PDB file of C-alpha atoms in Angstrom:
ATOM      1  CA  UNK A   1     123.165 197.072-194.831  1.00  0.00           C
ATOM      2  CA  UNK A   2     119.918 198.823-194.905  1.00  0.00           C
ATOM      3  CA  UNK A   3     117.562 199.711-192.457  1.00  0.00           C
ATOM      4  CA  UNK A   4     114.127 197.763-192.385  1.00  0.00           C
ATOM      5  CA  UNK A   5     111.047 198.066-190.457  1.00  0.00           C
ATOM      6  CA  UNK A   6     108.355 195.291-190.252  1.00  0.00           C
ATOM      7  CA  UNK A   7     104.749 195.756-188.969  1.00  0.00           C
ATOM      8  CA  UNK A   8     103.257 192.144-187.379  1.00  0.00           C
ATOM      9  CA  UNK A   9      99.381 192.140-187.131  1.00  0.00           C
ATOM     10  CA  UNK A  10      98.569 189.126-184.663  1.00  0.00           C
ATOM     11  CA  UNK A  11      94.688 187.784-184.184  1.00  0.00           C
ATOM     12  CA  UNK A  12      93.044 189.396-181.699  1.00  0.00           C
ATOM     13  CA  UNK A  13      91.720 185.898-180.720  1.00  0.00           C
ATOM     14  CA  UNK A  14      95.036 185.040-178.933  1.00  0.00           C
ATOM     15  CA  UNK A  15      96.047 186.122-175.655  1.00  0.00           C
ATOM     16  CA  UNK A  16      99.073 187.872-174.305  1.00  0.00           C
ATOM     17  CA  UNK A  17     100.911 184.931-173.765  1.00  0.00           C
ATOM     18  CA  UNK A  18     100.372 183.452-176.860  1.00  0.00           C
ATOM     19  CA  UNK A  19     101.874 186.511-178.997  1.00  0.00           C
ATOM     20  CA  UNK A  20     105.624 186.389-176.964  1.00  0.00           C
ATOM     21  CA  UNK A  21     106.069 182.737-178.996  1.00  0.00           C
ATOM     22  CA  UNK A  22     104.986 183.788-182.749  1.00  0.00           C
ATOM     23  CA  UNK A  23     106.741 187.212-181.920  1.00  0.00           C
ATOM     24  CA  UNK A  24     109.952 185.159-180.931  1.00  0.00           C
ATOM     25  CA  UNK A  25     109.288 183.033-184.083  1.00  0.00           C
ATOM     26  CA  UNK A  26     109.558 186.409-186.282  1.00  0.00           C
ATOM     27  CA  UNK A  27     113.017 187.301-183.991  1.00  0.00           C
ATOM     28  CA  UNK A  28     114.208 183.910-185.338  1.00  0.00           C
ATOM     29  CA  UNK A  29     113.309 184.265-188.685  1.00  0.00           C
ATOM     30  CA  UNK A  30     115.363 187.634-188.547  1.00  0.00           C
ATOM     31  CA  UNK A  31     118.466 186.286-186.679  1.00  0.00           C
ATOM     32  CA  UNK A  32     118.869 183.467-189.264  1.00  0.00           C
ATOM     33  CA  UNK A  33     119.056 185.876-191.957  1.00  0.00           C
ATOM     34  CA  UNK A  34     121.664 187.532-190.284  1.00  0.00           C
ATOM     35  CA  UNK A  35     119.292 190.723-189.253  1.00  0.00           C
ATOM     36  CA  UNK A  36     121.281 193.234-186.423  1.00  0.00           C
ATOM     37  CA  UNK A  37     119.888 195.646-184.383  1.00  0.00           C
ATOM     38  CA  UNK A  38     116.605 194.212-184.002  1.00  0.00           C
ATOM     39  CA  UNK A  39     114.070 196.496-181.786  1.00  0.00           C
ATOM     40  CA  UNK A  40     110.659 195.187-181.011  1.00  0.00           C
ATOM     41  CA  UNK A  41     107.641 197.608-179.883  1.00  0.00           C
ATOM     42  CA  UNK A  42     104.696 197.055-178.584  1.00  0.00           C
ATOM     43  CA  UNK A  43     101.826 198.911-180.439  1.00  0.00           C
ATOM     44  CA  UNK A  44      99.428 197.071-178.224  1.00  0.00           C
ATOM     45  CA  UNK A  45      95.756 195.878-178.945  1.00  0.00           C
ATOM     46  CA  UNK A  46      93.193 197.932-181.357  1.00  0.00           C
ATOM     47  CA  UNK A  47      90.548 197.577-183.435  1.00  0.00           C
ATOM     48  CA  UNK A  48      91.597 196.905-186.890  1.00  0.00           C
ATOM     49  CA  UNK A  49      89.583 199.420-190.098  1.00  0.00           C
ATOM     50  CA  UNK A  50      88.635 196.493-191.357  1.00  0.00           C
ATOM     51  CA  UNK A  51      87.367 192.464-190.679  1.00  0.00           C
ATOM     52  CA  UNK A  52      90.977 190.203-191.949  1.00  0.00           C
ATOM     53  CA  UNK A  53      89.654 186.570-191.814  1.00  0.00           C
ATOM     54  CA  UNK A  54      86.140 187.634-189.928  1.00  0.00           C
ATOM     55  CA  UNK A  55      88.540 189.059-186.694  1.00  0.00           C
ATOM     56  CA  UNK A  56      87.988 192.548-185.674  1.00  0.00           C
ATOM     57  CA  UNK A  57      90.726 193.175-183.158  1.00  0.00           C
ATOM     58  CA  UNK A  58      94.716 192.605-183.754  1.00  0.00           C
ATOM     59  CA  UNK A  59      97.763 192.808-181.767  1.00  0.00           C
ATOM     60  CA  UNK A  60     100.253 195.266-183.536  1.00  0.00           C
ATOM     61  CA  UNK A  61     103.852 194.739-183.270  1.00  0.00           C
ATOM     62  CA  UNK A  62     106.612 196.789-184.560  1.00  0.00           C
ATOM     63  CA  UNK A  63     110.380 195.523-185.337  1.00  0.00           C
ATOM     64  CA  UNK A  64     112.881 197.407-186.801  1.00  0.00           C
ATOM     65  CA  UNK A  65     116.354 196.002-188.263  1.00  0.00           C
ATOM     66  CA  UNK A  66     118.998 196.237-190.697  1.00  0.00           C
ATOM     67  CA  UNK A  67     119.697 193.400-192.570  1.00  0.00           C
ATOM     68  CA  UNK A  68     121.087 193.316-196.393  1.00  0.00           C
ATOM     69  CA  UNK A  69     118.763 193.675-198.955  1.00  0.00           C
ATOM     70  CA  UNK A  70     119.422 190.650-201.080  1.00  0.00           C
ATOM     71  CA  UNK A  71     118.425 188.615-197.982  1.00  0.00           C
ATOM     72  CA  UNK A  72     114.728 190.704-197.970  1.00  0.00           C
ATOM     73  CA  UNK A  73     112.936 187.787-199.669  1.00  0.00           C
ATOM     74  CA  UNK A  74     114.080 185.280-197.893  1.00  0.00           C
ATOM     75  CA  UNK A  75     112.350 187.173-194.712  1.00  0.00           C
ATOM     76  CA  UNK A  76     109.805 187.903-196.807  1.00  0.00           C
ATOM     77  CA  UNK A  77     108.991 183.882-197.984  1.00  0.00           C
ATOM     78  CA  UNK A  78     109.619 183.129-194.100  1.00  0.00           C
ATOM     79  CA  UNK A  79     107.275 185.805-192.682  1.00  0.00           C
ATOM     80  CA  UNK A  80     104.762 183.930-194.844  1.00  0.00           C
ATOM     81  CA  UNK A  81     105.313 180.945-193.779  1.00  0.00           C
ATOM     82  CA  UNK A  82     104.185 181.766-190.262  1.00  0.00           C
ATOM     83  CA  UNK A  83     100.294 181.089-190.041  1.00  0.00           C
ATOM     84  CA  UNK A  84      99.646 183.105-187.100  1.00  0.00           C
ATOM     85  CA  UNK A  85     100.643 186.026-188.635  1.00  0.00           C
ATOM     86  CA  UNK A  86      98.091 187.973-189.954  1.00  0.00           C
ATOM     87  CA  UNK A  87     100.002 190.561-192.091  1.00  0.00           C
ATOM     88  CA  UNK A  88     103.814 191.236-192.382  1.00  0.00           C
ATOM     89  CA  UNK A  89     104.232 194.652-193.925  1.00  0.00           C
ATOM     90  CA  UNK A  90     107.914 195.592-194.631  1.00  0.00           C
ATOM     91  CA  UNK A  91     109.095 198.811-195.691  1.00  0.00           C
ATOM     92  CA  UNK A  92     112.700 200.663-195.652  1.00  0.00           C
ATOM     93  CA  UNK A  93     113.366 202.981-192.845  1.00  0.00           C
ATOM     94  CA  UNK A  94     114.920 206.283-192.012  1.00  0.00           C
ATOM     95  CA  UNK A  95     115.169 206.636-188.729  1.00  0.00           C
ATOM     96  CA  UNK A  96     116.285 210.133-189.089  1.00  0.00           C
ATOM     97  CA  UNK A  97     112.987 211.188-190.879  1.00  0.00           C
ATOM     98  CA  UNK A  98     111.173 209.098-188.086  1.00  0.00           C
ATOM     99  CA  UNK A  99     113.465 211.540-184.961  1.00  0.00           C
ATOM    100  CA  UNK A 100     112.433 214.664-186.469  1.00  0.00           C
ATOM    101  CA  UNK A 101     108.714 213.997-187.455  1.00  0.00           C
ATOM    102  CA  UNK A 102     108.108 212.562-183.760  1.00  0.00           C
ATOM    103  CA  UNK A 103     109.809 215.252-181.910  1.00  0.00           C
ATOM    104  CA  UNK A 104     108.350 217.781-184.081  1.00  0.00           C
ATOM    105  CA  UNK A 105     104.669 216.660-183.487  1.00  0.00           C
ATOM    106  CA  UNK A 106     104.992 215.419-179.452  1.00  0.00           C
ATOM    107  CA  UNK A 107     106.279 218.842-178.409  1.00  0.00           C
ATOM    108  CA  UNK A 108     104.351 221.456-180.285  1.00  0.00           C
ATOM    109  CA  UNK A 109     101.693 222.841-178.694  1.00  0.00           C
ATOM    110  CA  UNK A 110      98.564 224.807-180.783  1.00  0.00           C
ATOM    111  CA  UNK A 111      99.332 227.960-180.151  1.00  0.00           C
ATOM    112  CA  UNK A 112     102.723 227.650-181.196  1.00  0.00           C
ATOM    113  CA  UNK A 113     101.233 225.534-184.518  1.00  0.00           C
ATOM    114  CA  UNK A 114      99.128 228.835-185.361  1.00  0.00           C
ATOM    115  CA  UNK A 115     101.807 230.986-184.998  1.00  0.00           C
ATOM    116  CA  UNK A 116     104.398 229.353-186.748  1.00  0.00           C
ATOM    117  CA  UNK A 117     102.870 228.574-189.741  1.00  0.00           C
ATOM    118  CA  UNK A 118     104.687 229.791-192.699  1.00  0.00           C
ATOM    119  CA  UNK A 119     102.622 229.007-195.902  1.00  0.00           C
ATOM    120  CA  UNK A 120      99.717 231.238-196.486  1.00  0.00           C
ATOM    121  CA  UNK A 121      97.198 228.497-196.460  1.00  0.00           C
ATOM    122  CA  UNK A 122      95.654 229.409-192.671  1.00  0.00           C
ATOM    123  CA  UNK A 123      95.836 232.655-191.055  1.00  0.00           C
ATOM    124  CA  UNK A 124      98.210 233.239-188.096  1.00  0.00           C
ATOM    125  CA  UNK A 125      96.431 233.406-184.598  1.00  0.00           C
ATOM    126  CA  UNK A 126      96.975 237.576-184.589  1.00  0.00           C
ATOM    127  CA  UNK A 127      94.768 237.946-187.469  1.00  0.00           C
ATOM    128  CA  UNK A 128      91.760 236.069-186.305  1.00  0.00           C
ATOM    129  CA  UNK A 129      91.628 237.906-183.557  1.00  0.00           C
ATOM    130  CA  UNK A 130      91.548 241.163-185.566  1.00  0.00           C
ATOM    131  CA  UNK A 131      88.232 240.245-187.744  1.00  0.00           C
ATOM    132  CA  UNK A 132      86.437 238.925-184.478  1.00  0.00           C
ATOM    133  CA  UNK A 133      84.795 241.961-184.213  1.00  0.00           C
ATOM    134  CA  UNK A 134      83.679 242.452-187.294  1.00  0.00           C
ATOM    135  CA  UNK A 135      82.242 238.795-187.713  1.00  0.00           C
ATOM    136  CA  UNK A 136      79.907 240.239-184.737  1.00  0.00           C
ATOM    137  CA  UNK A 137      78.503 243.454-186.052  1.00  0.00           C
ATOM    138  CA  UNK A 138      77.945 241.037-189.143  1.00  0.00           C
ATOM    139  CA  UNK A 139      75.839 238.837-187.289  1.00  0.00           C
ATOM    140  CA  UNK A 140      73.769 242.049-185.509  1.00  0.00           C
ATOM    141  CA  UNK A 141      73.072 243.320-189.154  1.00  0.00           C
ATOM    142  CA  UNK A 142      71.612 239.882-190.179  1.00  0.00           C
ATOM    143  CA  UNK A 143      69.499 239.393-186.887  1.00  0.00           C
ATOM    144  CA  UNK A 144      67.886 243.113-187.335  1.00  0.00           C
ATOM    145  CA  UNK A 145      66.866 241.694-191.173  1.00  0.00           C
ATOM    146  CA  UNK A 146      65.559 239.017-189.934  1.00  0.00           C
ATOM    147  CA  UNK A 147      63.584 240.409-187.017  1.00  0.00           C
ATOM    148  CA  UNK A 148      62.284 242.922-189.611  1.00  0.00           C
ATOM    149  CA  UNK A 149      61.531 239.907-192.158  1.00  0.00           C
ATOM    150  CA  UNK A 150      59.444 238.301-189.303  1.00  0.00           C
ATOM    151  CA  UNK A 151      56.895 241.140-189.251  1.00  0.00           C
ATOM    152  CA  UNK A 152      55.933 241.086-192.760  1.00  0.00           C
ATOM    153  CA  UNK A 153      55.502 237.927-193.529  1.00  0.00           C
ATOM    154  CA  UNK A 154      51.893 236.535-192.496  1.00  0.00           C
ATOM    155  CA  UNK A 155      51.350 232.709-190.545  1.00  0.00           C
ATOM    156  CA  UNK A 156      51.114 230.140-193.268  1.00  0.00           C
ATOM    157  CA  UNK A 157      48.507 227.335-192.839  1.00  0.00           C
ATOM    158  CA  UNK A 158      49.766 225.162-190.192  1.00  0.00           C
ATOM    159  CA  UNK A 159      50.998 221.780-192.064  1.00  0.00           C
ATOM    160  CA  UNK A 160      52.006 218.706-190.756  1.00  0.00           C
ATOM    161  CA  UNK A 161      55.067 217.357-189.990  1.00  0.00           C
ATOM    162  CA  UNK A 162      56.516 215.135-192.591  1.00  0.00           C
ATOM    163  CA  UNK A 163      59.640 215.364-190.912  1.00  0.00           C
ATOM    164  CA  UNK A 164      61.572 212.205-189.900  1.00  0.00           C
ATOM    165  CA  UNK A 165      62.613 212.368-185.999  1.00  0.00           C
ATOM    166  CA  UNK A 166      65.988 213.249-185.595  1.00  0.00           C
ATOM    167  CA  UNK A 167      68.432 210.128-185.673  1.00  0.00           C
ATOM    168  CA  UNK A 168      71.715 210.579-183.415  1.00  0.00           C
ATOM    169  CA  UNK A 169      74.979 209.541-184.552  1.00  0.00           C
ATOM    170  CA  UNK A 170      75.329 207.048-181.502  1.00  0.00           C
ATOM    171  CA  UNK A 171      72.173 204.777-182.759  1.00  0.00           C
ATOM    172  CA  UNK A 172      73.505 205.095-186.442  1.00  0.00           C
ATOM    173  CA  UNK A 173      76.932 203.789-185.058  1.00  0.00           C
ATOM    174  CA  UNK A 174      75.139 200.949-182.821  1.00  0.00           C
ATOM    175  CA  UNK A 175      72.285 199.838-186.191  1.00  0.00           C
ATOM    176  CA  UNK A 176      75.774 199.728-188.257  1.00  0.00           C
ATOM    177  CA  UNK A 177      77.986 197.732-186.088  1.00  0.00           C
ATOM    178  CA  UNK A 178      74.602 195.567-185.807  1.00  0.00           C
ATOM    179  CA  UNK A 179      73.856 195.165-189.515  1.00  0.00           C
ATOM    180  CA  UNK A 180      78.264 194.355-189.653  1.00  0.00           C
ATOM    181  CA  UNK A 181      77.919 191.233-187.089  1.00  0.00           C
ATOM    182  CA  UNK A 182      75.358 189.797-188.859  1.00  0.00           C
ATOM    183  CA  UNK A 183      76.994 189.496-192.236  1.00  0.00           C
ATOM    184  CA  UNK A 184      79.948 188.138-190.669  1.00  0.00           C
ATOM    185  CA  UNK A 185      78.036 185.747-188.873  1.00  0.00           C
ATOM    186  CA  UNK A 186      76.079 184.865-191.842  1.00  0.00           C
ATOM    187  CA  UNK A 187      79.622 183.964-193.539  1.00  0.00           C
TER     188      UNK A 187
END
């Protein structure tokens, strides 16, 4: 027997109560195939990357199982077959990979991430401290040249500002999520 794991995307158009049935549907599915140790986790609600069938929002659900893998598509053909499913992704699991990489990343704080790195792709927290200083006497020496630059150099014409006004990344976000709904809508 082999270890599975099966991510459910649900509408986002049904409510809590309606995801317990097609969730138990999937549970079926599994049990009839013979499927043990079946764990079901709640990923809750989110907004999905992408529009699947013009719906924004999903309900993620995640189920892992071990079942033999002859019997995979059968479950596969089945998970199908269920219309309120929005995607069935299933993929072979390790849950020992899964232990370590969670642990590893819940409990490590940044400090300790800076100073245990041991490739020499970023430098260790002692070091950056060390070249601080000298980052600052590098930025004195460019503000003297500069000050100095400002003397010599004469007031141009004044000209006019062709300049668009500055556009924050807040309105960019809103005109995009605008621009979005009305293709959708125009679907």
């Amino acid at each position: 027997m082999k270890h599975y794991e099966l991510l459910c995307v649900l509408p986002g158009t049904l409510s809590e109560d309606e995801v317990a049935p097609v969730m138990q549907k999937v549970q079926d599915i599994l049990e009839k195939q013979e499927a043990t140790e079946i764990v079901i986790e709640d990923r809750g609600k989110s907004r999905m990357a992408y529009p699947m069938k013009h719906i924004r929002y999903g309900y993620f659900r995640l189920c892992t199982f071990k079942v033999e893998p002859g019997k995979m598509p059968v479950i596969q053909e089945k998970l199908r077959l269920v219309g309120e499913l929005m995607r069935a992704l299933i993929t072979v699991f390790d849950p020992s990979k899964r232990e370590e990489g969670s642990s590893k990343e819940a409990f490590c704080t940044i400090d300790e991430i800076d100073t245990t790195k041991k490739t020499g792709q970023g430098r260790r927290k002692e070091e950056r401290k060390e070249t601080a200083p000298a980052k600052a006497v590098a930025k004195e020496k460019v503000e003297e040249k500069k000050e100095e630059k400002k003397e010599t150099v004469e007031k141009p014409k004044e000209e006019k500002n062709t300049k668009a006004p500055s556009i924050s990344m807040e309105d960019i976000d809103k005109k995009l999520d605008e621009i979005l709904e009305s293709d959708i809508a125009k679907v």
